[in-house]
Each structure stands twice: as C-alpha cells, then as structure tokens.
PDB file of C-alpha atoms and ligand atoms in Angstrom:
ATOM      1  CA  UNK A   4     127.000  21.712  67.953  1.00  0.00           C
ATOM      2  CA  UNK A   5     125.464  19.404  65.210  1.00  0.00           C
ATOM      3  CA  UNK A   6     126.710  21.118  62.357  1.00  0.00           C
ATOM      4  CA  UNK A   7     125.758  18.828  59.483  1.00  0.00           C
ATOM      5  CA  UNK A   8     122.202  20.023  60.809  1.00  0.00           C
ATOM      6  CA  UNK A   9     122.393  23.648  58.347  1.00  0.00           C
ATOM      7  CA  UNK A  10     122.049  22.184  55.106  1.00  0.00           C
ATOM      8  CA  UNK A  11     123.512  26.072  54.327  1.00  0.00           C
ATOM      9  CA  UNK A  12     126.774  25.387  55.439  1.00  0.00           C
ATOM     10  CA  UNK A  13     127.610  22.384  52.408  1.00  0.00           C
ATOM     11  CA  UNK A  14     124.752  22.656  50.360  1.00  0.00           C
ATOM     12  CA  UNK A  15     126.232  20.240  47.684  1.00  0.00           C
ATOM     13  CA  UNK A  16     126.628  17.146  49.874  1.00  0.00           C
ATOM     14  CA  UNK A  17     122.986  17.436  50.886  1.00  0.00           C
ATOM     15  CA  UNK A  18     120.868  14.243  49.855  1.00  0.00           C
ATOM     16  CA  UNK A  19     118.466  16.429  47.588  1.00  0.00           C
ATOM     17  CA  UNK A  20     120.740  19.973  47.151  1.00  0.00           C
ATOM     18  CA  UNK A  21     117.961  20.815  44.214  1.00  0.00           C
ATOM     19  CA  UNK A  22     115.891  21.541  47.462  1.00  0.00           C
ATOM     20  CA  UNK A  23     117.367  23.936  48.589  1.00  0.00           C
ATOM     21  CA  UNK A  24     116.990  26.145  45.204  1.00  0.00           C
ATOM     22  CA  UNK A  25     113.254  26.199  45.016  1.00  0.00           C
ATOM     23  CA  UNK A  26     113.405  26.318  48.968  1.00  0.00           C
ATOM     24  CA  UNK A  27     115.556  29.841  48.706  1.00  0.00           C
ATOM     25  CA  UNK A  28     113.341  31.034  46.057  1.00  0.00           C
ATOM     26  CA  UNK A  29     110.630  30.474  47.641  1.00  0.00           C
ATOM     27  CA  UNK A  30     111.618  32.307  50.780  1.00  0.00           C
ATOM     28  CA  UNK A  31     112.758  35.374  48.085  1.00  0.00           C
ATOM     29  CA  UNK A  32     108.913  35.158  47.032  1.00  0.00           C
ATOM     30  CA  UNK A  33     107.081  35.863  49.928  1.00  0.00           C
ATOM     31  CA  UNK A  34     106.304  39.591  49.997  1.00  0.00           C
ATOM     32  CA  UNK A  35     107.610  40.336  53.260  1.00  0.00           C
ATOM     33  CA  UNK A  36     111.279  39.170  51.858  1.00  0.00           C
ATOM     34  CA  UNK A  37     110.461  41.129  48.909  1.00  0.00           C
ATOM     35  CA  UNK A  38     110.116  44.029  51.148  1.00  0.00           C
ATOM     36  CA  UNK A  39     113.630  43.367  53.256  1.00  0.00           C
ATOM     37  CA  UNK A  40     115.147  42.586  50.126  1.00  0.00           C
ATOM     38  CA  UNK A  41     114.179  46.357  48.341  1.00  0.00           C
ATOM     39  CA  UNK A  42     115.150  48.105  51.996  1.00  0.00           C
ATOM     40  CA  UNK A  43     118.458  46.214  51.868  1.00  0.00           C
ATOM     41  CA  UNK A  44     119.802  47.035  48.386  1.00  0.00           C
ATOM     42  CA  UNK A  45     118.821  50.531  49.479  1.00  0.00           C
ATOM     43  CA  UNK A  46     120.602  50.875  52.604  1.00  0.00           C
ATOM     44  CA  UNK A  47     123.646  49.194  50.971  1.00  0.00           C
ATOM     45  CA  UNK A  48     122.690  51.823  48.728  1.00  0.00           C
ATOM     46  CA  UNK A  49     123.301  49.831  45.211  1.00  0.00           C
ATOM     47  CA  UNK A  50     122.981  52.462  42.307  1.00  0.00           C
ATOM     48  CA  UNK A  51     123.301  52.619  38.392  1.00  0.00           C
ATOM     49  CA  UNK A  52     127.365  52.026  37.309  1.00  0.00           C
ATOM     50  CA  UNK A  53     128.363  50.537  40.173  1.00  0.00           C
ATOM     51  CA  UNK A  54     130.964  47.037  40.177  1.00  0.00           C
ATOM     52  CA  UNK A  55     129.269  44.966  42.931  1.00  0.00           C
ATOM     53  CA  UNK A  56     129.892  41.697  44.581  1.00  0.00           C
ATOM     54  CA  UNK A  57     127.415  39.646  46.556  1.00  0.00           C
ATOM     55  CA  UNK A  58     128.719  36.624  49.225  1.00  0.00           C
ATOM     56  CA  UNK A  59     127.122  33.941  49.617  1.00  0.00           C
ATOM     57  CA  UNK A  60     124.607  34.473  46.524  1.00  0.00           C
ATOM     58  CA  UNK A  61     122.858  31.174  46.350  1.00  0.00           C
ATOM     59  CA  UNK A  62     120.315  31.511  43.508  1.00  0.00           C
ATOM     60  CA  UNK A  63     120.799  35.007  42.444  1.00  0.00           C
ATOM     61  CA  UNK A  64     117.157  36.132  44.074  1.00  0.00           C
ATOM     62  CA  UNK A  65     119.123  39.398  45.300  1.00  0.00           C
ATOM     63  CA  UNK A  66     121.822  39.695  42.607  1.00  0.00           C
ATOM     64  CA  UNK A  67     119.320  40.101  40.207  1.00  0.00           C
ATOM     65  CA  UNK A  68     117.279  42.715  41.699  1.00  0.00           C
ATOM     66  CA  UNK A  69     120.693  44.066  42.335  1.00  0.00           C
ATOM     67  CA  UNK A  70     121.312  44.232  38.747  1.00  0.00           C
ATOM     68  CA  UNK A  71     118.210  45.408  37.492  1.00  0.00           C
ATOM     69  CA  UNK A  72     119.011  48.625  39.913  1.00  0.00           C
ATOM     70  CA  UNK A  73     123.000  49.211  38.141  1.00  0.00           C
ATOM     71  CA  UNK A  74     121.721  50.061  34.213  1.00  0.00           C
ATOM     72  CA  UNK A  75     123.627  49.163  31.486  1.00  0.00           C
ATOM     73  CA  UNK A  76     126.736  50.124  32.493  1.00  0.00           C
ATOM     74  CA  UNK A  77     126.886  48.382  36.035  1.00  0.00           C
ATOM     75  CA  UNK A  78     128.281  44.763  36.968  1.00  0.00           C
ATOM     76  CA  UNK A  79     127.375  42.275  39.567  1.00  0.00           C
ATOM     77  CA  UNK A  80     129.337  39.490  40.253  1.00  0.00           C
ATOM     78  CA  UNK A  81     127.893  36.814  43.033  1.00  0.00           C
ATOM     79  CA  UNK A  82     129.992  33.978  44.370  1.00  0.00           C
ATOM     80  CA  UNK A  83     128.735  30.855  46.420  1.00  0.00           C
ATOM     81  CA  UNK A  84     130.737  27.545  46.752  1.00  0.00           C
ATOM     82  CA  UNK A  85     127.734  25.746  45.708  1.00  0.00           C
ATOM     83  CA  UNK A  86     127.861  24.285  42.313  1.00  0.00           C
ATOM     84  CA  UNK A  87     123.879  23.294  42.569  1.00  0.00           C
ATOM     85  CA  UNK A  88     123.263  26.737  43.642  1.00  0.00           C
ATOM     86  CA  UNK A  89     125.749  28.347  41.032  1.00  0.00           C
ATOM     87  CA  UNK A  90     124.280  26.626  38.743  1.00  0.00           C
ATOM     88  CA  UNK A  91     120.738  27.433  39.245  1.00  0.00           C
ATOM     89  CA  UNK A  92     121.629  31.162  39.944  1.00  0.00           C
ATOM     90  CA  UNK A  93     122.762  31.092  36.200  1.00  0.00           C
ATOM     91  CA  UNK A  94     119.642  29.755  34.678  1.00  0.00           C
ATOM     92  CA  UNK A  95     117.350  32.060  36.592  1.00  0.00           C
ATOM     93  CA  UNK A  96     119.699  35.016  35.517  1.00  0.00           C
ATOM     94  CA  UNK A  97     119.686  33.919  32.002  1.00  0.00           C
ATOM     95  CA  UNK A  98     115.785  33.661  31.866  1.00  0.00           C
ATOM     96  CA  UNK A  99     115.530  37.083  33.297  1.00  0.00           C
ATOM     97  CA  UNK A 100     117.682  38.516  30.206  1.00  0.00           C
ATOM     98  CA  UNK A 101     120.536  40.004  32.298  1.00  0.00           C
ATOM     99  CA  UNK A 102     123.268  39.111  29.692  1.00  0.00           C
ATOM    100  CA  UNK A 103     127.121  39.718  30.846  1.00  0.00           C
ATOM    101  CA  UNK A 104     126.288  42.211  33.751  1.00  0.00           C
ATOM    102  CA  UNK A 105     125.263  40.116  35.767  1.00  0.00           C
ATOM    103  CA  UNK A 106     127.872  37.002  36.662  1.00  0.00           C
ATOM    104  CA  UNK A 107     127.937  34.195  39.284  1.00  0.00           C
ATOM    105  CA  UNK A 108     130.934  32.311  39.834  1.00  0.00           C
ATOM    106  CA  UNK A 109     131.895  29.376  42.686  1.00  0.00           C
ATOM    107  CA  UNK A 110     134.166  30.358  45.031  1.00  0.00           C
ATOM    108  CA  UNK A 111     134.364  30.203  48.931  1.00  0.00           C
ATOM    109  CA  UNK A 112     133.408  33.969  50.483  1.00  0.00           C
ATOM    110  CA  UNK A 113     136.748  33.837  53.241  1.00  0.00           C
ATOM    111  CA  UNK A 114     139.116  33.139  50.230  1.00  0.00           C
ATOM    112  CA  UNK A 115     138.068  35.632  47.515  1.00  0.00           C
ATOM    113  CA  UNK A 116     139.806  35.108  43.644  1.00  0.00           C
ATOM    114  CA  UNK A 117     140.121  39.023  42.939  1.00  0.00           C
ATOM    115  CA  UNK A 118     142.307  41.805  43.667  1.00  0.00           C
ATOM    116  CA  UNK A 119     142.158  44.206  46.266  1.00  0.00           C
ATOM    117  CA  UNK A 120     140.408  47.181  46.128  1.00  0.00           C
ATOM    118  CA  UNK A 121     138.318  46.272  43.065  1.00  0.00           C
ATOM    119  CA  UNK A 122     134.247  47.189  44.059  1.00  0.00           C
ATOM    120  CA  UNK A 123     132.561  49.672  45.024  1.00  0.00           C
ATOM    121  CA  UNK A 124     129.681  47.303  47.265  1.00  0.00           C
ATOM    122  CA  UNK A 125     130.433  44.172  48.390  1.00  0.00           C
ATOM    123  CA  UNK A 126     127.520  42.505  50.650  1.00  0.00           C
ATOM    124  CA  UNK A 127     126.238  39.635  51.894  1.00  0.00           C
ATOM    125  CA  UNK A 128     123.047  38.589  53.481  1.00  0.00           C
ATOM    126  CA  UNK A 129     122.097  35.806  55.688  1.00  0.00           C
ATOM    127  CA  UNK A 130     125.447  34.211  54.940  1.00  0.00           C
ATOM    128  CA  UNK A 131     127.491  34.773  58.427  1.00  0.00           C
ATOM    129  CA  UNK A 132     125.348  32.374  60.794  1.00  0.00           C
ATOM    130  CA  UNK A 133     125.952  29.324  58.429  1.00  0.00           C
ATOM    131  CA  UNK A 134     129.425  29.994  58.308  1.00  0.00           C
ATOM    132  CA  UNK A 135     132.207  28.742  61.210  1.00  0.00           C
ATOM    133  CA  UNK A 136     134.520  31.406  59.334  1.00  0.00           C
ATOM    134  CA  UNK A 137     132.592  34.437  59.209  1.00  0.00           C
ATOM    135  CA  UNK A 138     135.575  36.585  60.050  1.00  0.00           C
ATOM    136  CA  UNK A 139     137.597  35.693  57.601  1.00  0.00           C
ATOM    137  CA  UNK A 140     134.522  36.563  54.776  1.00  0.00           C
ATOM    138  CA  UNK A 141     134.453  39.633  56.328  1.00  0.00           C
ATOM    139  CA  UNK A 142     137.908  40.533  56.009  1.00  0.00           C
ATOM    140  CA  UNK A 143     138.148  39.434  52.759  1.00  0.00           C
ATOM    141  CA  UNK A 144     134.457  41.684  51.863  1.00  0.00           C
ATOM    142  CA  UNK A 145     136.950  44.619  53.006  1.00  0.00           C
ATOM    143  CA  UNK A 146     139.521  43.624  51.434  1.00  0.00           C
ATOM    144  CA  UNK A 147     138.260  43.583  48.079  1.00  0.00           C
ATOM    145  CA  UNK A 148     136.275  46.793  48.533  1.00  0.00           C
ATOM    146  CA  UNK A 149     137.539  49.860  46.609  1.00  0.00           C
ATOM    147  CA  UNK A 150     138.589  52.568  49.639  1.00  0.00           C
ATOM    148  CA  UNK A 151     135.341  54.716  49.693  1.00  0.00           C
ATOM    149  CA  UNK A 152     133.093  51.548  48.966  1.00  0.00           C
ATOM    150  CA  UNK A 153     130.873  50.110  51.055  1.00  0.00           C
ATOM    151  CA  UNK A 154     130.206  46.697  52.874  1.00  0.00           C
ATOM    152  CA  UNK A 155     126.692  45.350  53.746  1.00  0.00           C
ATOM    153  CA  UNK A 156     126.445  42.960  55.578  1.00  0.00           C
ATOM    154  CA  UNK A 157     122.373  41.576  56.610  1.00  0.00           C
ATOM    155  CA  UNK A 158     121.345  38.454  59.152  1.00  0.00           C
ATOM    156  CA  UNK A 159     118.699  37.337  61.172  1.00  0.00           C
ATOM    157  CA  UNK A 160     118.937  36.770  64.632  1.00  0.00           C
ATOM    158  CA  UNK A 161     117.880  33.614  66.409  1.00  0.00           C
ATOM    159  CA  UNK A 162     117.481  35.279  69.421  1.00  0.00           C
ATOM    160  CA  UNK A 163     114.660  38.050  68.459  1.00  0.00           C
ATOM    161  CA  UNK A 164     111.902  35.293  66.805  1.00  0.00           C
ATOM    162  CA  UNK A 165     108.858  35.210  68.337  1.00  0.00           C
ATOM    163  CA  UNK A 166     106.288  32.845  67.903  1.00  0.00           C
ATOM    164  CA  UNK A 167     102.299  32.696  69.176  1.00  0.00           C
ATOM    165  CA  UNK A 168     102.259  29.196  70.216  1.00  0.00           C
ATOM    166  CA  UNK A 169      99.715  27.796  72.886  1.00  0.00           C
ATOM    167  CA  UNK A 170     102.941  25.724  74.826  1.00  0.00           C
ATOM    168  CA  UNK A 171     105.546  28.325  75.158  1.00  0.00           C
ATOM    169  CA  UNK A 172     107.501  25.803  76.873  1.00  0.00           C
ATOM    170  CA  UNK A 173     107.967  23.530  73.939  1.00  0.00           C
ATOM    171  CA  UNK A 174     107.952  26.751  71.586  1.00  0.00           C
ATOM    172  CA  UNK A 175     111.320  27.420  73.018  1.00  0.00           C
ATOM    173  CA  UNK A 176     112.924  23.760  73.425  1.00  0.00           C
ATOM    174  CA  UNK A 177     112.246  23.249  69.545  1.00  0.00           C
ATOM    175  CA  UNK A 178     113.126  26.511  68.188  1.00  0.00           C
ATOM    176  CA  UNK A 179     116.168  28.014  70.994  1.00  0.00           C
ATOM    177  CA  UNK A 180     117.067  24.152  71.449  1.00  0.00           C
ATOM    178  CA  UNK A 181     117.647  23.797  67.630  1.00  0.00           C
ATOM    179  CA  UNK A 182     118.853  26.635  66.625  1.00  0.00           C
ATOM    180  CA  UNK A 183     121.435  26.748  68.770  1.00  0.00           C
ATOM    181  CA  UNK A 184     122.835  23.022  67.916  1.00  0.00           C
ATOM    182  CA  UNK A 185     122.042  23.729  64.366  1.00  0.00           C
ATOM    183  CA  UNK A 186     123.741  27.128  63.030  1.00  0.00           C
ATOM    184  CA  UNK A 187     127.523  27.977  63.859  1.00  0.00           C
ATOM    185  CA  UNK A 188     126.064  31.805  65.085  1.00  0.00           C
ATOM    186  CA  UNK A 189     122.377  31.949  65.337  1.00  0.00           C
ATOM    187  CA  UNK A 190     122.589  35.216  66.831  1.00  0.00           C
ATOM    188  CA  UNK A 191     125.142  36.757  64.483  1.00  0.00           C
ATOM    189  CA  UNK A 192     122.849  39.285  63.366  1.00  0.00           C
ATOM    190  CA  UNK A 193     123.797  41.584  66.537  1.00  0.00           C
ATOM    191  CA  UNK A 194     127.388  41.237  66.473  1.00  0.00           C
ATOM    192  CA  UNK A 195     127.003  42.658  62.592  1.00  0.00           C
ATOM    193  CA  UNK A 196     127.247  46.514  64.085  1.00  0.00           C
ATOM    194  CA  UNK A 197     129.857  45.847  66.374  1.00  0.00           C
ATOM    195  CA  UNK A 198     131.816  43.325  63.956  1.00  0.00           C
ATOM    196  CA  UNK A 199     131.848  46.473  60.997  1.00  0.00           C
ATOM    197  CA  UNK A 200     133.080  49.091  63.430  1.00  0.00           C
ATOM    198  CA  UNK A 201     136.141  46.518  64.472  1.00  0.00           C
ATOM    199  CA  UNK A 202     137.198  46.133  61.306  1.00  0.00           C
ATOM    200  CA  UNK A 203     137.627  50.020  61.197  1.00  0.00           C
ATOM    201  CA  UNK A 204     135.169  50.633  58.946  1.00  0.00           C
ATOM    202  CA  UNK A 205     133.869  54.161  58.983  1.00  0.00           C
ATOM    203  CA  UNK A 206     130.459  55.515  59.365  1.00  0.00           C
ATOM    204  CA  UNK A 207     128.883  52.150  60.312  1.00  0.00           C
ATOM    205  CA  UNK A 208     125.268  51.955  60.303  1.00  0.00           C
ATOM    206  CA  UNK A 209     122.765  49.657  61.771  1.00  0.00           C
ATOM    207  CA  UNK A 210     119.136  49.013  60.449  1.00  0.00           C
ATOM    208  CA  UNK A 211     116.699  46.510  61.517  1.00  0.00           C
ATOM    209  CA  UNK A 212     114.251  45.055  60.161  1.00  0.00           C
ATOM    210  CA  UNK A 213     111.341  42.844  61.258  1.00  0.00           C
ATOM    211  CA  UNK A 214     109.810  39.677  59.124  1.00  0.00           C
ATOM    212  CA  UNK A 215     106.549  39.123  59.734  1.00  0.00           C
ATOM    213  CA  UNK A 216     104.166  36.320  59.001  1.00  0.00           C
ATOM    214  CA  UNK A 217     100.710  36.024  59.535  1.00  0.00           C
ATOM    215  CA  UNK A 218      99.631  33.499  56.885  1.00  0.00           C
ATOM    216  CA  UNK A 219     102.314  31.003  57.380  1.00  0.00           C
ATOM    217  CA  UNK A 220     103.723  31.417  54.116  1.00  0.00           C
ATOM    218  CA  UNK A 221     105.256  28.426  52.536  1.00  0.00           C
ATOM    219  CA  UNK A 222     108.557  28.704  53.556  1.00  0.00           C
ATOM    220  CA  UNK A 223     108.097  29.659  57.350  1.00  0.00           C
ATOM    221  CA  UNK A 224     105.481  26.044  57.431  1.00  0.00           C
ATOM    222  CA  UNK A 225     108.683  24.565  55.907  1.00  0.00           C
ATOM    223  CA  UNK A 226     111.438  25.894  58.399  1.00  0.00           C
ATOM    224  CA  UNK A 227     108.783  24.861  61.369  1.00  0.00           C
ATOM    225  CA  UNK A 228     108.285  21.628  59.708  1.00  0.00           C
ATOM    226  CA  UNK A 229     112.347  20.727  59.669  1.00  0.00           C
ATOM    227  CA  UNK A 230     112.674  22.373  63.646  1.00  0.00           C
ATOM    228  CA  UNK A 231     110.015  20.116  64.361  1.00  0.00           C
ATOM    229  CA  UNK A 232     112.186  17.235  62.636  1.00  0.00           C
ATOM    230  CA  UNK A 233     115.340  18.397  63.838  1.00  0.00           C
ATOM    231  CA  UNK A 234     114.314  18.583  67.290  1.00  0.00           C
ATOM    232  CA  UNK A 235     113.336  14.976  67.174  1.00  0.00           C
ATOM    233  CA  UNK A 236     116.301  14.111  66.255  1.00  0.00           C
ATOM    234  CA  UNK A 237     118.019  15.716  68.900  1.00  0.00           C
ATOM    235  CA  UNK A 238     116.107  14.004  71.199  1.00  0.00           C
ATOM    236  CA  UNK A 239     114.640  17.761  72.127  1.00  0.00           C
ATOM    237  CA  UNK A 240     111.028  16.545  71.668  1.00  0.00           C
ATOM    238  CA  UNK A 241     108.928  12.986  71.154  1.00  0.00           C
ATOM    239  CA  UNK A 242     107.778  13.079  67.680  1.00  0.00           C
ATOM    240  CA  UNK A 243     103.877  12.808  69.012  1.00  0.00           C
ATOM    241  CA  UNK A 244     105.128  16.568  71.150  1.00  0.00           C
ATOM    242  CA  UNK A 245     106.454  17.725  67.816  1.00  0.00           C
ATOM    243  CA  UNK A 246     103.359  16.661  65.896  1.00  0.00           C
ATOM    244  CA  UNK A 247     101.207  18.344  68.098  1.00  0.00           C
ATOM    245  CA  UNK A 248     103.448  20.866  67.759  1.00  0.00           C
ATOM    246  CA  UNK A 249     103.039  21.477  64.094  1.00  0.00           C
ATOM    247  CA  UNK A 250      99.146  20.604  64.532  1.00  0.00           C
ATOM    248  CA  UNK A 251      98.706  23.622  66.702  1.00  0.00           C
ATOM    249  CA  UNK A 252     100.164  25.662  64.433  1.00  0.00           C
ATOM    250  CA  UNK A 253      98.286  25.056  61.721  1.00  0.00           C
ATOM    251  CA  UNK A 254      95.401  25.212  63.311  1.00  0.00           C
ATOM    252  CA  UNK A 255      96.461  28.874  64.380  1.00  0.00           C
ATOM    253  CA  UNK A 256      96.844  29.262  60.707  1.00  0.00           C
ATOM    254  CA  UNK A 257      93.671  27.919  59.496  1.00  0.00           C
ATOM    255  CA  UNK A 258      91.710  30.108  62.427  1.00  0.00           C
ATOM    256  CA  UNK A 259      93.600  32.988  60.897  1.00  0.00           C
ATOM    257  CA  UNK A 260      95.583  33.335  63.993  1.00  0.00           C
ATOM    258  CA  UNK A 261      99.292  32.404  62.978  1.00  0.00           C
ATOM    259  CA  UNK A 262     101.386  35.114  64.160  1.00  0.00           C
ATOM    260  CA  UNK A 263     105.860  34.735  63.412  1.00  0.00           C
ATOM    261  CA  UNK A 264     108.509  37.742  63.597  1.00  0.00           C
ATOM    262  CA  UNK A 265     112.149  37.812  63.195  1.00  0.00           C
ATOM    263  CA  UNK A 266     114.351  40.668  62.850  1.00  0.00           C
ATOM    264  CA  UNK A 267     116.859  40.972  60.559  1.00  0.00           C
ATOM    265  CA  UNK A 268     119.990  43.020  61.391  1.00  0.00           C
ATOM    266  CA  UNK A 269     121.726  45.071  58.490  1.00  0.00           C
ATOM    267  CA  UNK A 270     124.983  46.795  58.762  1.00  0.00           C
ATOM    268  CA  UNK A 271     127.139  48.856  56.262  1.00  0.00           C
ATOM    269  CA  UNK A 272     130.451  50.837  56.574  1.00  0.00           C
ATOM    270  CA  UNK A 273     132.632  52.557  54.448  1.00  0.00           C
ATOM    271  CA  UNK A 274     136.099  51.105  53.757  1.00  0.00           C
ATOM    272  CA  UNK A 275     138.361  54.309  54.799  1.00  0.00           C
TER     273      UNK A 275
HETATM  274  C1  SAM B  21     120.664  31.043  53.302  1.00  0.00           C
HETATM  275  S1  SAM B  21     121.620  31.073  51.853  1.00  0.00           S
HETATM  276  C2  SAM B  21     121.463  32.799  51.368  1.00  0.00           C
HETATM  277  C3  SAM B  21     121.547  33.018  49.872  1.00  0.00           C
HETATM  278  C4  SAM B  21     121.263  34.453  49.439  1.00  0.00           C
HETATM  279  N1  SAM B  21     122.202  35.374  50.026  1.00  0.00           N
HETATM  280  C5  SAM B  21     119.846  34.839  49.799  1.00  0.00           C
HETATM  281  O1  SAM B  21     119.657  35.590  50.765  1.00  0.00           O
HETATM  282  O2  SAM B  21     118.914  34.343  49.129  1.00  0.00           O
HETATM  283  C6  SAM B  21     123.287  31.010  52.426  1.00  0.00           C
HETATM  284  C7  SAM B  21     124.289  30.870  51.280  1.00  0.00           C
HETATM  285  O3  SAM B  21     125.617  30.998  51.810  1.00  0.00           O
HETATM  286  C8  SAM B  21     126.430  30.136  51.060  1.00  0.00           C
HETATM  287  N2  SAM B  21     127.690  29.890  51.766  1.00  0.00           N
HETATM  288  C9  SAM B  21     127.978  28.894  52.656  1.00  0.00           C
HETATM  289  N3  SAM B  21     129.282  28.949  52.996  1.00  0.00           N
HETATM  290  C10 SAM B  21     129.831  30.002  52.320  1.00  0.00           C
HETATM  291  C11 SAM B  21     131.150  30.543  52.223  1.00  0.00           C
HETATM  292  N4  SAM B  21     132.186  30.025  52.903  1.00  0.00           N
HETATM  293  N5  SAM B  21     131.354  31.602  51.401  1.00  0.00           N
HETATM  294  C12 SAM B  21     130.321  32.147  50.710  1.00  0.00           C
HETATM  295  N6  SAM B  21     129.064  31.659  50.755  1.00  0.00           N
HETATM  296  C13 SAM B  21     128.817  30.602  51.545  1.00  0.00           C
HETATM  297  C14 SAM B  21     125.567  28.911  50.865  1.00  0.00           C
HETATM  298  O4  SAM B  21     126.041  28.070  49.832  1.00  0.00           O
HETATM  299  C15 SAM B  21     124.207  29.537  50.580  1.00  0.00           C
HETATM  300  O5  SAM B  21     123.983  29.715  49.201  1.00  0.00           O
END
C-alpha cells in the first residue's frame, strides 16, 4: 500500500495543504453532498441543546450545519490534526457568525483530550478509510460519549462506485487498482454496521446512501483527474491510456452522458 498517496491521511505535509480546503469545500457544495450531508445530521439525529463532537472535521462544512441545527444553547466542538484545516475551519465558522458554540480544536481522533462520558453525539464522516487506526477513533468516539448518546459514524465504499465508461477494463485498473494502493480501508464503509454492533453499542442502525453525478461536478472531474495521475504513477496505466481516459469522460460529460454513483454507508448506536 502507497500510503503517502491519500493526501487525507497527513494533510499538513502535503506540497499545497491550502488545496485541500477549497477541494473539501467544494465537494460540501455540490448538491448531492448537500443532500447526504442534511440525511446524515438527521439520522445521527443532531437536535437543539445538544454537546456534540465531530472527528475528523476538516473545514467545518458539517460542523456548521451541525450547529446551525443545536440553537443557542447547543455546542459543537470538531477536532482534526490538521493545523491548515483547523485553521480554515475557524475562518469559515467565524464568517458564518457562529460565535463560541461552535469550536474546532487540533487533536488526533484515536487519542481524544476530554473526559469520558462528556457528549451526547459524537460522529464522524468519511474519516475511517484515511485512517490506519480507525479502531482506536472508534473506541475513543465511545468513550467520550455520554451513556445514552449516540455515535455516527458515515463512509463511502470503494467497492460500490460505478462508473459509465466506454473501456470497462481500464475503468477498473485506474479506479479498483488505485484505490486499493491508495486508502488504508477503501471499503470501510461496510464494516461501519458490523464495527458499531462489536463495540456493544445498542440499537445499531445502518443507512445508505447513494451519490450521484450526472454533470461531473467539479470535484468528481477532480478525484478522476488525480486516479488518472495516480494510476500513472503506479505504473497502472500509460499516461496516453489515462489521457484517453479522462478524454472519454469528458466527452460523456459534454454529450450529457456522464453517469458516477457511490454509496455512502452510515451507522449509529447508542452507547448503553
Ligand atoms: C476527507 S476529510 C473529511 C472532512 C469532513 N469530515 C468532511 O466530510 O468534510 C478527512 C479528514 O480526516 C482527518 N483525519 C485524518 N487523520 C485523522 C485522525 N487520526 N483523527 C481525526 N481526524 C483525522 C483529515 O485531516 C481530514 O480533515
């Protein structure tokens, strides 16, 4: 596995970390993530008063619709070890006039600075496949839950994207090639259900959810754009293959013909 591949994983020794910010944002603006986003915060069911912490929060797209959904009296905290993304999750909360309920702090999700028992939701989303140590985040999401409060915990899955491509056989070197030398767990999103219920949470719940692109937002022509790269690099396709590649798809795009799904898999139990 080529680790250094998920810029995710160590954001802040990237050559251009700012990229990542406007990358993440950009993904959070796209109407179909707007969509997962509002399901999510309901099934993790985030309500007015509540003390919440979010993982892996990167630039505070979901903390602050979070917040907007806790009133005045409601706090959420987010905590990311990236300083770049810390950072910019601060501006973006202070432009949006969320004063002192809404907080983001640095910190690494598998060694959490607060006390046990403490919130009442504690989620994270698309956080586990990046991460070598997802089990130890998730015990430490548990650990800090308040007994009756809930985990969420929401990834994608590698293994469920589909994409209309003219050569299926190069379709699935680039994407299941890279993918699977790139993230520590590109499938984690269907081990979420099973993960919950081991940790003896109770009344676990599974929801999925599909992305879908027909436009070729932004954000997916980025992500295809860096498999293409990536797979070069790996030596998974010539870079004329992964030109054509790209060329194809945009030409799917332009015809009106562009047609990408992934499902994301959400699970939530209650800390007994
Ligand atoms: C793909 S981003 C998701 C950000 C945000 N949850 C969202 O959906 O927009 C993954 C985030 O996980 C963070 N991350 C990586 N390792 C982590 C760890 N050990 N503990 C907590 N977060 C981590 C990264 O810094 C990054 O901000």
């Amino acid at each position: 596995m080529t680790r250094s591949l998920d810029p995710y994983g160590a954001i802040d020794r990237q050559r251009q970390p700012h990229g990542y910010v406007e990358h993440l944002e950009g993904r959070g603006r796209t109407p179909a993530q707007r969509r997962l986003r509002r399901r999510f915060l309901r099934f993790a069911q985030i309500g007015r008063g509540q003390r919440v912490l979010e993982i892996g929060s990167g630039t505070g797209i979901i903390t602050r619709d979070a917040a907007a959904l806790l009133g005045p009296r409601g706090v959420i905290i987010g905590v990311d070890p990236s300083r770049v993304m810390t950072q910019a999750a601060r501006r973006l909360a202070r432009a949006g006039g969320f004063g002192s309920r809404l907080v983001h702090a640095v910190g690494d999700g598998a060694r959490l600075r607060f006390a046990s028992n403490r919130f009442d939701r504690v989620f994270a989303v698309t956080v586990l496949l990046h991460v070598a140590n997802s089990s130890a985040i998730l015990r430490e999401m548990v650990r800090v839950a308040r007994p009756g409060g809930l985990i969420a915990v929401q990834d994608q899955d590698f293994g469920s994207l589909t994409l209309d491509h003219p050569d299926r056989a190069l379709t699935e070197r680039i994407m299941d090639g890279v993918v699977g030398r790139m993230y520590p767990d590109p499938l984690s999103g269907r081990t979420i259900f099973g993960r919950l219920v081991r940790l003896g949470l109770k009344e676990v719940r599974l929801a999925v959810e599909v992305f879908q692109d027909t436009k070729l937002e932004p954000y997916t022509h980025a992500m295809l754009r860096r498999r293409a790269e990536n797979a070069i690099r790996l030596g998974l396709a010539s870079p004329r293959a992964a030109a054509r590649w790209i060329a194809d798809i945009e030409r799917l795009a332009a015809r009106g013909q562009f047609a990408f799904t992934l499902n994301y898999y959400a699970g939530r139990g209650m800390k007994p």
